[in-house]
mmCIF file of C-alpha atoms in Angstrom:
data_model
loop_
_atom_site.group_PDB
_atom_site.id
_atom_site.type_symbol
_atom_site.label_atom_id
_atom_site.label_comp_id
_atom_site.label_asym_id
_atom_site.label_seq_id
_atom_site.Cartn_x
_atom_site.Cartn_y
_atom_site.Cartn_z
ATOM 1 C CA UNK A 10 206.222 39.955 36.396
ATOM 2 C CA UNK A 11 209.679 39.440 35.490
ATOM 3 C CA UNK A 12 211.818 42.239 33.890
ATOM 4 C CA UNK A 13 212.021 40.321 30.423
ATOM 5 C CA UNK A 14 208.260 39.473 30.462
ATOM 6 C CA UNK A 15 207.887 43.641 31.458
ATOM 7 C CA UNK A 16 210.320 44.382 27.985
ATOM 8 C CA UNK A 17 208.233 41.919 26.073
ATOM 9 C CA UNK A 18 204.946 43.607 27.171
ATOM 10 C CA UNK A 19 206.230 47.463 26.718
ATOM 11 C CA UNK A 20 207.563 45.709 22.807
ATOM 12 C CA UNK A 21 204.406 46.873 20.899
ATOM 13 C CA UNK A 22 205.387 46.685 17.781
ATOM 14 C CA UNK A 23 202.446 47.364 14.930
ATOM 15 C CA UNK A 24 203.178 46.787 10.771
ATOM 16 C CA UNK A 25 200.611 47.820 8.746
ATOM 17 C CA UNK A 26 201.446 47.126 5.245
ATOM 18 C CA UNK A 27 200.028 49.306 2.115
ATOM 19 C CA UNK A 28 198.382 46.534 0.001
ATOM 20 C CA UNK A 29 198.592 47.836 -3.315
ATOM 21 C CA UNK A 30 201.463 50.170 -3.429
ATOM 22 C CA UNK A 31 203.346 46.456 -2.250
ATOM 23 C CA UNK A 32 201.700 44.724 -4.964
ATOM 24 C CA UNK A 33 202.125 47.095 -7.956
ATOM 25 C CA UNK A 34 205.407 47.191 -6.442
ATOM 26 C CA UNK A 35 206.299 43.356 -6.363
ATOM 27 C CA UNK A 36 204.347 43.498 -9.943
ATOM 28 C CA UNK A 37 206.633 45.458 -11.305
ATOM 29 C CA UNK A 38 209.800 44.249 -9.913
ATOM 30 C CA UNK A 39 209.598 41.721 -12.108
ATOM 31 C CA UNK A 40 208.435 43.106 -15.333
ATOM 32 C CA UNK A 41 211.742 42.326 -17.564
ATOM 33 C CA UNK A 42 211.430 38.505 -15.849
ATOM 34 C CA UNK A 43 207.623 37.858 -15.057
ATOM 35 C CA UNK A 44 207.165 34.299 -12.648
ATOM 36 C CA UNK A 45 204.570 32.736 -15.031
ATOM 37 C CA UNK A 46 203.368 29.203 -13.719
ATOM 38 C CA UNK A 47 202.864 25.924 -15.795
ATOM 39 C CA UNK A 48 199.320 27.246 -16.791
ATOM 40 C CA UNK A 49 200.609 30.666 -18.435
ATOM 41 C CA UNK A 50 199.127 32.705 -15.211
ATOM 42 C CA UNK A 51 201.614 35.399 -14.373
ATOM 43 C CA UNK A 52 201.856 35.486 -10.681
ATOM 44 C CA UNK A 53 204.528 37.951 -10.249
ATOM 45 C CA UNK A 54 202.200 40.210 -7.765
ATOM 46 C CA UNK A 55 201.388 37.362 -5.500
ATOM 47 C CA UNK A 56 205.220 35.928 -5.759
ATOM 48 C CA UNK A 57 206.594 39.419 -4.835
ATOM 49 C CA UNK A 58 204.007 40.254 -2.558
ATOM 50 C CA UNK A 59 204.951 37.464 -0.624
ATOM 51 C CA UNK A 60 208.471 37.753 -0.403
ATOM 52 C CA UNK A 61 207.952 40.900 0.877
ATOM 53 C CA UNK A 62 205.999 39.737 3.814
ATOM 54 C CA UNK A 63 207.705 36.362 4.413
ATOM 55 C CA UNK A 64 211.083 38.784 4.866
ATOM 56 C CA UNK A 65 209.078 41.133 6.798
ATOM 57 C CA UNK A 66 208.177 38.581 9.288
ATOM 58 C CA UNK A 67 211.023 36.800 9.489
ATOM 59 C CA UNK A 68 213.348 39.928 9.879
ATOM 60 C CA UNK A 69 210.813 41.944 12.311
ATOM 61 C CA UNK A 70 208.948 39.735 14.229
ATOM 62 C CA UNK A 71 206.452 42.113 14.417
ATOM 63 C CA UNK A 72 204.094 41.714 17.445
ATOM 64 C CA UNK A 73 200.828 42.949 15.501
ATOM 65 C CA UNK A 74 200.524 43.228 11.893
ATOM 66 C CA UNK A 75 197.885 44.071 9.265
ATOM 67 C CA UNK A 76 196.661 44.520 5.588
ATOM 68 C CA UNK A 77 195.241 47.741 4.299
ATOM 69 C CA UNK A 78 193.815 47.490 1.385
ATOM 70 C CA UNK A 79 191.943 49.985 -0.848
ATOM 71 C CA UNK A 80 188.186 49.476 -2.014
ATOM 72 C CA UNK A 81 186.175 50.726 -4.875
ATOM 73 C CA UNK A 82 184.207 52.822 -3.339
ATOM 74 C CA UNK A 83 184.838 56.359 -4.087
ATOM 75 C CA UNK A 84 186.554 58.325 -1.283
ATOM 76 C CA UNK A 85 185.521 61.808 -0.312
ATOM 77 C CA UNK A 86 188.270 63.276 -2.300
ATOM 78 C CA UNK A 87 186.949 61.694 -5.866
ATOM 79 C CA UNK A 88 183.743 63.015 -5.197
ATOM 80 C CA UNK A 89 184.962 66.802 -4.414
ATOM 81 C CA UNK A 90 187.367 66.650 -6.841
ATOM 82 C CA UNK A 91 186.664 64.736 -10.043
ATOM 83 C CA UNK A 92 190.063 65.837 -11.256
ATOM 84 C CA UNK A 93 191.078 63.167 -8.228
ATOM 85 C CA UNK A 94 193.278 60.394 -9.581
ATOM 86 C CA UNK A 95 191.155 60.919 -12.917
ATOM 87 C CA UNK A 96 194.222 59.964 -15.370
ATOM 88 C CA UNK A 97 195.606 57.031 -13.159
ATOM 89 C CA UNK A 98 195.538 53.440 -15.519
ATOM 90 C CA UNK A 99 193.694 50.933 -14.667
ATOM 91 C CA UNK A 100 195.366 48.033 -12.690
ATOM 92 C CA UNK A 101 196.922 45.773 -14.816
ATOM 93 C CA UNK A 102 194.967 42.409 -15.376
ATOM 94 C CA UNK A 103 197.773 40.330 -14.591
ATOM 95 C CA UNK A 104 197.456 42.063 -11.248
ATOM 96 C CA UNK A 105 193.926 41.975 -10.960
ATOM 97 C CA UNK A 106 193.715 38.219 -11.926
ATOM 98 C CA UNK A 107 196.204 38.006 -8.753
ATOM 99 C CA UNK A 108 194.348 40.302 -5.761
ATOM 100 C CA UNK A 109 191.960 37.221 -4.780
ATOM 101 C CA UNK A 110 195.241 34.926 -4.471
ATOM 102 C CA UNK A 111 197.058 37.624 -2.603
ATOM 103 C CA UNK A 112 194.181 38.246 -0.189
ATOM 104 C CA UNK A 113 194.099 34.306 0.289
ATOM 105 C CA UNK A 114 197.936 34.270 1.371
ATOM 106 C CA UNK A 115 197.310 36.966 3.703
ATOM 107 C CA UNK A 116 194.395 34.767 5.179
ATOM 108 C CA UNK A 117 196.636 31.923 5.395
ATOM 109 C CA UNK A 118 198.744 33.554 7.451
ATOM 110 C CA UNK A 119 195.628 34.694 10.038
ATOM 111 C CA UNK A 120 197.034 38.092 9.163
ATOM 112 C CA UNK A 121 193.795 40.854 9.473
ATOM 113 C CA UNK A 122 192.823 42.444 6.460
ATOM 114 C CA UNK A 123 191.318 45.784 6.742
ATOM 115 C CA UNK A 124 189.811 48.451 4.190
ATOM 116 C CA UNK A 125 186.824 50.832 5.073
ATOM 117 C CA UNK A 126 184.591 51.865 2.223
ATOM 118 C CA UNK A 127 184.825 55.479 1.291
ATOM 119 C CA UNK A 128 188.576 55.328 2.448
ATOM 120 C CA UNK A 129 191.742 55.279 0.851
ATOM 121 C CA UNK A 130 194.414 52.804 2.680
ATOM 122 C CA UNK A 131 196.502 55.593 3.408
ATOM 123 C CA UNK A 132 193.758 57.115 5.448
ATOM 124 C CA UNK A 133 193.556 53.855 7.200
ATOM 125 C CA UNK A 134 196.811 53.441 8.164
ATOM 126 C CA UNK A 135 197.022 56.810 9.040
ATOM 127 C CA UNK A 136 194.126 56.636 11.419
ATOM 128 C CA UNK A 137 195.376 53.740 13.000
ATOM 129 C CA UNK A 138 198.962 54.857 13.517
ATOM 130 C CA UNK A 139 197.771 58.039 15.056
ATOM 131 C CA UNK A 140 195.762 55.514 17.619
ATOM 132 C CA UNK A 141 198.255 53.379 18.358
ATOM 133 C CA UNK A 142 200.963 55.980 19.022
ATOM 134 C CA UNK A 143 198.094 56.874 21.808
ATOM 135 C CA UNK A 144 198.506 53.514 22.834
ATOM 136 C CA UNK A 145 201.993 53.215 23.236
ATOM 137 C CA UNK A 146 202.879 50.957 19.994
ATOM 138 C CA UNK A 147 205.873 51.637 17.641
ATOM 139 C CA UNK A 148 203.811 51.622 14.311
ATOM 140 C CA UNK A 149 205.705 50.784 10.952
ATOM 141 C CA UNK A 150 203.854 52.234 7.956
ATOM 142 C CA UNK A 151 205.320 49.560 5.441
ATOM 143 C CA UNK A 152 205.155 51.317 1.919
ATOM 144 C CA UNK A 153 207.359 52.651 -0.780
ATOM 145 C CA UNK A 154 204.929 55.488 -1.023
ATOM 146 C CA UNK A 155 206.342 58.658 0.027
ATOM 147 C CA UNK A 156 203.370 60.312 1.115
ATOM 148 C CA UNK A 157 203.343 58.609 3.968
ATOM 149 C CA UNK A 158 206.571 60.830 5.332
ATOM 150 C CA UNK A 159 204.335 63.310 6.761
ATOM 151 C CA UNK A 160 203.094 60.744 9.389
ATOM 152 C CA UNK A 161 206.207 60.490 10.484
ATOM 153 C CA UNK A 162 206.573 60.648 14.265
ATOM 154 C CA UNK A 163 208.976 59.269 17.254
ATOM 155 C CA UNK A 164 206.874 56.040 17.376
ATOM 156 C CA UNK A 165 205.047 55.990 14.202
ATOM 157 C CA UNK A 166 207.827 55.278 11.170
ATOM 158 C CA UNK A 167 207.789 54.639 7.343
ATOM 159 C CA UNK A 168 209.435 50.731 6.463
ATOM 160 C CA UNK A 169 210.175 50.949 3.044
ATOM 161 C CA UNK A 170 210.827 47.197 1.938
ATOM 162 C CA UNK A 171 214.303 46.489 -0.058
ATOM 163 C CA UNK A 172 214.200 46.000 -3.625
ATOM 164 C CA UNK A 173 216.859 44.296 -5.943
ATOM 165 C CA UNK A 174 218.935 42.890 -2.850
ATOM 166 C CA UNK A 175 218.870 45.977 -0.971
ATOM 167 C CA UNK A 176 218.068 46.245 2.697
ATOM 168 C CA UNK A 177 215.302 48.228 3.747
ATOM 169 C CA UNK A 178 214.944 51.580 4.746
ATOM 170 C CA UNK A 179 213.478 53.023 8.122
ATOM 171 C CA UNK A 180 212.394 56.665 7.929
ATOM 172 C CA UNK A 181 211.630 58.189 11.218
#
């Protein structure tokens, strides 16, 4: 095998996107100037998420990528600690109505959507990142959620997409 092929084979970069964290961030980034289509449908969440996805693919050229969603099923934390996220506001309707479109956009890119009943996306991302690290991948946890900082190692990094024209930030 040629040296360039060896290098390419060793460059295994997995990007795991925290779907709802990025969707909420996208939606609220347009809160003062929402993206409304001709049918009066607020597309801010789908538009912003898609911009983030396109930017990441274009600039980072991941070798592997997946988008991880939470499910509606309660997690062990919810069952053991009734106060866990009990005060969290319900998802705004403008976000909820965008979710099916965002899923179709992801599928249109042929990007796997991962979700596991009983587990938060954070847990799925953390578990996959650890397994990928053992398999020689550099994993980028794509999220603005600071809680992911506890998972950072030399090969597991936190990728915070840029905001308002600012560059992204990689922690690790």
